[in-house]
Every structure is written in structure tokens, then in C-alpha cells.
Coordinates of C-alpha atoms in Angstrom, one line a residue:
M1 CA 12.6 -12.9 26.6
T2 CA 16.0 -13.9 25.2
V3 CA 18.7 -11.9 25.5
S4 CA 19.2 -11.1 21.6
R5 CA 15.9 -9.1 21.8
A6 CA 16.2 -7.5 24.6
Q7 CA 19.0 -6.1 22.7
A8 CA 17.0 -5.5 19.9
H9 CA 14.8 -3.2 22.7
A10 CA 17.6 -1.2 23.3
L11 CA 18.5 -0.9 20.2
E12 CA 15.2 0.9 19.0
A13 CA 15.0 2.7 22.0
I14 CA 18.5 4.5 21.2
V15 CA 17.3 5.1 17.6
A16 CA 13.9 6.6 18.2
A17 CA 15.6 9.3 20.4
M18 CA 17.8 9.8 17.7
V19 CA 15.0 10.4 15.2
L20 CA 13.8 12.4 18.3
L21 CA 16.3 14.2 18.2
A22 CA 16.2 14.7 14.4
S23 CA 12.6 16.0 14.5
V24 CA 13.9 18.7 16.9
T25 CA 17.0 19.8 14.8
F26 CA 13.8 19.9 11.8
A27 CA 11.4 22.1 14.2
L28 CA 14.0 24.4 14.5
Q29 CA 15.1 24.4 11.1
V30 CA 11.7 25.6 10.2
T31 CA 11.7 28.3 12.2
A32 CA 14.5 29.9 11.0
V33 CA 13.3 30.2 7.5
T34 CA 10.8 32.8 8.2
P35 CA 13.2 35.6 6.6
L36 CA 12.9 33.2 3.0
T37 CA 10.5 34.0 0.8
A38 CA 6.9 31.8 1.0
S39 CA 7.8 29.7 -2.4
T40 CA 11.7 29.2 -0.7
S41 CA 10.0 28.2 2.4
S42 CA 8.0 26.0 1.6
Q43 CA 10.8 24.2 -0.4
H44 CA 12.8 24.1 2.5
I45 CA 10.2 23.0 4.9
E46 CA 9.1 20.2 2.7
N47 CA 12.8 19.2 2.0
Q48 CA 13.4 18.6 5.6
Q49 CA 10.2 16.9 6.0
A50 CA 11.4 14.3 3.2
A51 CA 15.2 13.9 5.0
V52 CA 13.3 13.2 8.3
A53 CA 11.0 10.9 6.6
D54 CA 14.1 8.7 5.1
G55 CA 15.8 9.0 8.5
V56 CA 12.6 7.3 9.9
L57 CA 12.1 4.7 7.4
T58 CA 16.2 4.0 7.7
A59 CA 16.4 3.6 11.3
A60 CA 13.0 1.8 11.6
A61 CA 14.2 -0.8 8.6
E62 CA 17.8 -1.3 10.3
T63 CA 16.7 -1.9 13.3
G64 CA 14.0 -4.5 12.2
A65 CA 11.0 -2.5 13.4
L66 CA 9.6 -1.6 9.8
K67 CA 9.6 -5.9 9.0
R68 CA 8.4 -6.6 11.9
T69 CA 5.3 -3.7 11.9
V70 CA 4.5 -5.1 8.2
L71 CA 4.1 -8.5 10.0
F72 CA 1.9 -6.6 13.0
T73 CA -1.1 -9.0 11.6
H74 CA -4.0 -10.9 12.9
P75 CA -3.2 -14.8 11.8
E76 CA -7.2 -15.5 12.0
N77 CA -8.1 -13.0 9.2
G78 CA -4.8 -11.1 8.3
S79 CA -5.4 -7.6 9.7
F80 CA -3.5 -5.6 11.9
Y81 CA -3.7 -5.8 15.4
D82 CA -6.3 -2.5 17.0
I83 CA -6.8 -0.8 13.9
D84 CA -9.8 1.4 13.0
A85 CA -12.4 -0.3 12.0
R86 CA -11.9 1.1 8.6
G87 CA -9.5 -0.8 8.2
Y88 CA -5.8 1.1 9.1
Y89 CA -4.9 3.4 12.2
V90 CA -6.6 6.8 12.0
D91 CA -4.7 8.6 14.9
G92 CA -1.3 7.8 14.5
G93 CA 0.9 5.4 14.0
P94 CA 0.5 1.7 14.9
P95 CA 1.3 0.7 18.2
T96 CA 5.1 -0.8 17.3
A97 CA 8.4 1.1 17.4
F98 CA 8.2 2.2 13.6
G99 CA 4.7 4.4 14.7
E100 CA 6.3 5.6 17.8
M101 CA 9.2 7.3 15.8
L102 CA 6.6 8.2 13.7
D103 CA 4.5 9.7 16.1
E104 CA 7.5 11.2 17.7
S105 CA 8.8 13.0 14.6
F106 CA 5.7 13.9 13.0
L107 CA 2.3 13.6 14.5
D108 CA 3.8 15.5 17.6
R109 CA 5.2 18.1 15.8
G110 CA 2.0 18.8 14.0
I111 CA 2.6 17.2 10.9
A112 CA 0.1 14.7 9.7
F113 CA 1.5 11.8 7.8
N114 CA -0.2 8.3 6.1
V115 CA 1.9 5.1 5.5
Y116 CA 0.9 2.7 2.3
L117 CA 2.3 -0.8 1.7
H118 CA 2.7 -1.2 -2.1
Y119 CA 2.7 -5.5 -3.2
L120 CA 2.5 -7.3 -6.1
R121 CA -0.8 -9.6 -5.9
D122 CA -0.8 -12.6 -8.4
R123 CA 2.8 -11.6 -8.7
E124 CA 1.7 -8.8 -11.5
V125 CA -1.3 -6.6 -10.1
R126 CA 0.2 -3.6 -8.0
R127 CA -1.8 -3.6 -4.3
T128 CA -1.6 -0.9 -2.2
T129 CA -2.8 -1.8 1.7
R130 CA -2.9 1.6 4.3
L131 CA -1.7 1.3 7.4
V132 CA -2.1 4.8 8.2
Y133 CA -4.1 7.2 6.5
M134 CA -4.7 10.6 8.5
G135 CA -6.7 12.2 5.2
E136 CA -6.0 13.5 1.9
P137 CA -2.2 15.2 2.0
S138 CA -1.9 18.7 1.1
D139 CA -0.3 19.8 -2.2
H140 CA 2.7 20.4 -0.6
A141 CA 3.1 16.7 1.0
V142 CA 6.1 15.1 0.3
S143 CA 6.9 11.4 0.4
R144 CA 9.8 8.2 1.3
T145 CA 9.9 4.7 0.8
R146 CA 11.6 2.0 1.7
L147 CA 11.3 -1.8 0.5
V148 CA 11.3 -4.7 3.1
T149 CA 11.3 -8.3 1.7
L150 CA 9.9 -10.9 3.6
T151 CA 10.9 -14.7 3.3
D152 CA 9.0 -17.7 4.3
D153 CA 10.7 -18.2 7.6
D154 CA 9.5 -14.3 8.9
A155 CA 6.8 -14.7 11.4
L156 CA 4.6 -12.8 12.3
T157 CA 4.5 -10.2 15.0
E158 CA 1.7 -9.5 18.0
P159 CA 1.1 -6.4 20.0
G160 CA 3.5 -6.3 23.2
T161 CA 6.3 -4.3 25.1
S162 CA 9.1 -3.2 25.3
P163 CA 11.6 -3.4 28.8
G164 CA 10.5 0.4 29.5
G165 CA 7.0 -0.7 29.0
D166 CA 6.1 1.3 25.3
P167 CA 4.5 -1.0 22.7
R168 CA 6.4 -3.1 20.6
A169 CA 5.3 -5.8 17.4
V170 CA 7.1 -9.0 19.2
E171 CA 7.3 -11.7 17.1
T172 CA 5.4 -15.0 17.5
T173 CA 6.2 -19.5 16.6
T174 CA 3.5 -18.4 13.7
T175 CA 5.8 -17.9 10.1
L176 CA 4.3 -16.4 6.9
E177 CA 5.3 -20.1 5.5
S178 CA 2.7 -22.1 8.1
V179 CA -0.4 -19.6 7.7
A180 CA 0.4 -20.3 4.0
A181 CA -0.2 -24.1 4.5
E182 CA -3.1 -23.5 6.9
T183 CA -6.5 -23.0 5.5
D184 CA -8.0 -21.5 8.5
E185 CA -5.0 -19.1 8.6
T186 CA -4.6 -15.6 6.1
Y187 CA -1.7 -12.7 5.4
F188 CA -2.8 -9.7 3.7
I189 CA -0.5 -10.9 1.2
Q190 CA -0.3 -13.7 -0.8
D191 CA 3.1 -15.6 -1.2
G192 CA 4.3 -14.2 -4.6
S193 CA 7.3 -17.0 -5.2
A194 CA 7.9 -20.9 -5.4
G195 CA 11.5 -20.6 -3.1
P196 CA 12.3 -19.1 -0.1
L197 CA 11.2 -15.2 -1.5
Y198 CA 7.5 -14.7 -0.3
A199 CA 7.0 -10.8 -1.3
V200 CA 8.8 -7.6 -1.4
V201 CA 6.9 -4.9 0.1
D202 CA 7.4 -0.8 -0.8
V203 CA 6.7 1.1 2.4
E204 CA 5.5 4.7 1.6
V205 CA 5.0 7.8 4.2
V206 CA 3.7 11.0 2.9
V207 CA 4.2 13.5 5.1
W208 CA 2.1 17.4 5.6
R209 CA 2.0 19.7 8.0
M210 CA -1.4 19.5 8.9

């Protein structure tokens, strides 16, 4: 493991701890809204959930955990590692730092979430891939999004572990450019540009109380 990778894992651990602290604060604030009217309480809870979702996406984007999760696919078939037979994760987040942030911030607090990846197919048709699908969101669900820019030299990731033994997505030597050049390798998103830009992915997190 290189020093830079070790530093990245350490930063992810710190950020994950900060996100967990934010989720605990969120839980305490939710508990404190009982004197309010039902409609006001519901809106307050939704606002808090949206704020935590935004925080998770921001933290994951800043540490690179979000992009590494988007690239967490088999080069042979373009599917995500360790997914359910239905083609996505159903019991929580993926075995990555981003997935860990989602589980600690939401799942451990009795909050369900879905994660969708939106992108363009053939440069004009909007497509959506389910990354996590825990069910149909309630009427009070909230969503937040974050853009991830992929370039030709971005490397696919695969299952690995942090120094502490937590599941992580670690970089391979296989780039998006090399996958596009091979007939027996694939990625679930097509190269949408003739230049170094590969694609832009809109990552959407939808959360609601179970």
C-alpha cells in the first residue's frame, strides 16, 4: 500500500467518524421535535434527513469515496461487486467507504435509502442504474444529488480493506480507456466524449423513515 493510499484511507476513516457524529446529532434533534405539530415535525425531520444526505455526499465526494464506488465494477461484465441477484445492493450500502457512511448515517438509525446513478447513454438518452434499492420510498422521502466526473484515465476499483479491516474500494490498474478498447471488457456507462472526459454521473440518494 502506498503512502498516498494509506493517507486516503485514514482520511476516509476521519470523515466517516464525522458523518457518524452528524447522524447522532441528527437523531437527537429528531427526538427533540415531539412538542411540535405533526406536519411541522414531519417537515423538520425531512429537513434533517436531507441535510445528513447532503453531508454524506459531500464528504464522500471530497475524499474520493464516491467516485471509487461508482467505479466499483467487474471489468468482465460491468456489474458491481457482491451485488444481489437483482443487480443492486438491497440490504444497505455497498462494501465501500461510501457504503459505510450511508449505513452508519441512515440504516443504523432506522432510515432506509436508495441510491441511483443517472447518466447519458449515446450522449442524449438519460439512463438510470440502481446502486442501492431498499424499497419504494414513502411520501415523505427526500433526495439529494452530487455530480461525479469520470475521465478516461480513471481506474476501476475492486474489493479491498482499510488498515483497520473495513471494506473499501481500491484502485486497480484497469482504466476506463483500456476497458473501452477491449472487446471482452465493459463498463455500465459508455464513453460519452471523444476527449479525455468519459462521462458525468449524477449520484442521487433518497432517504425515508422505515
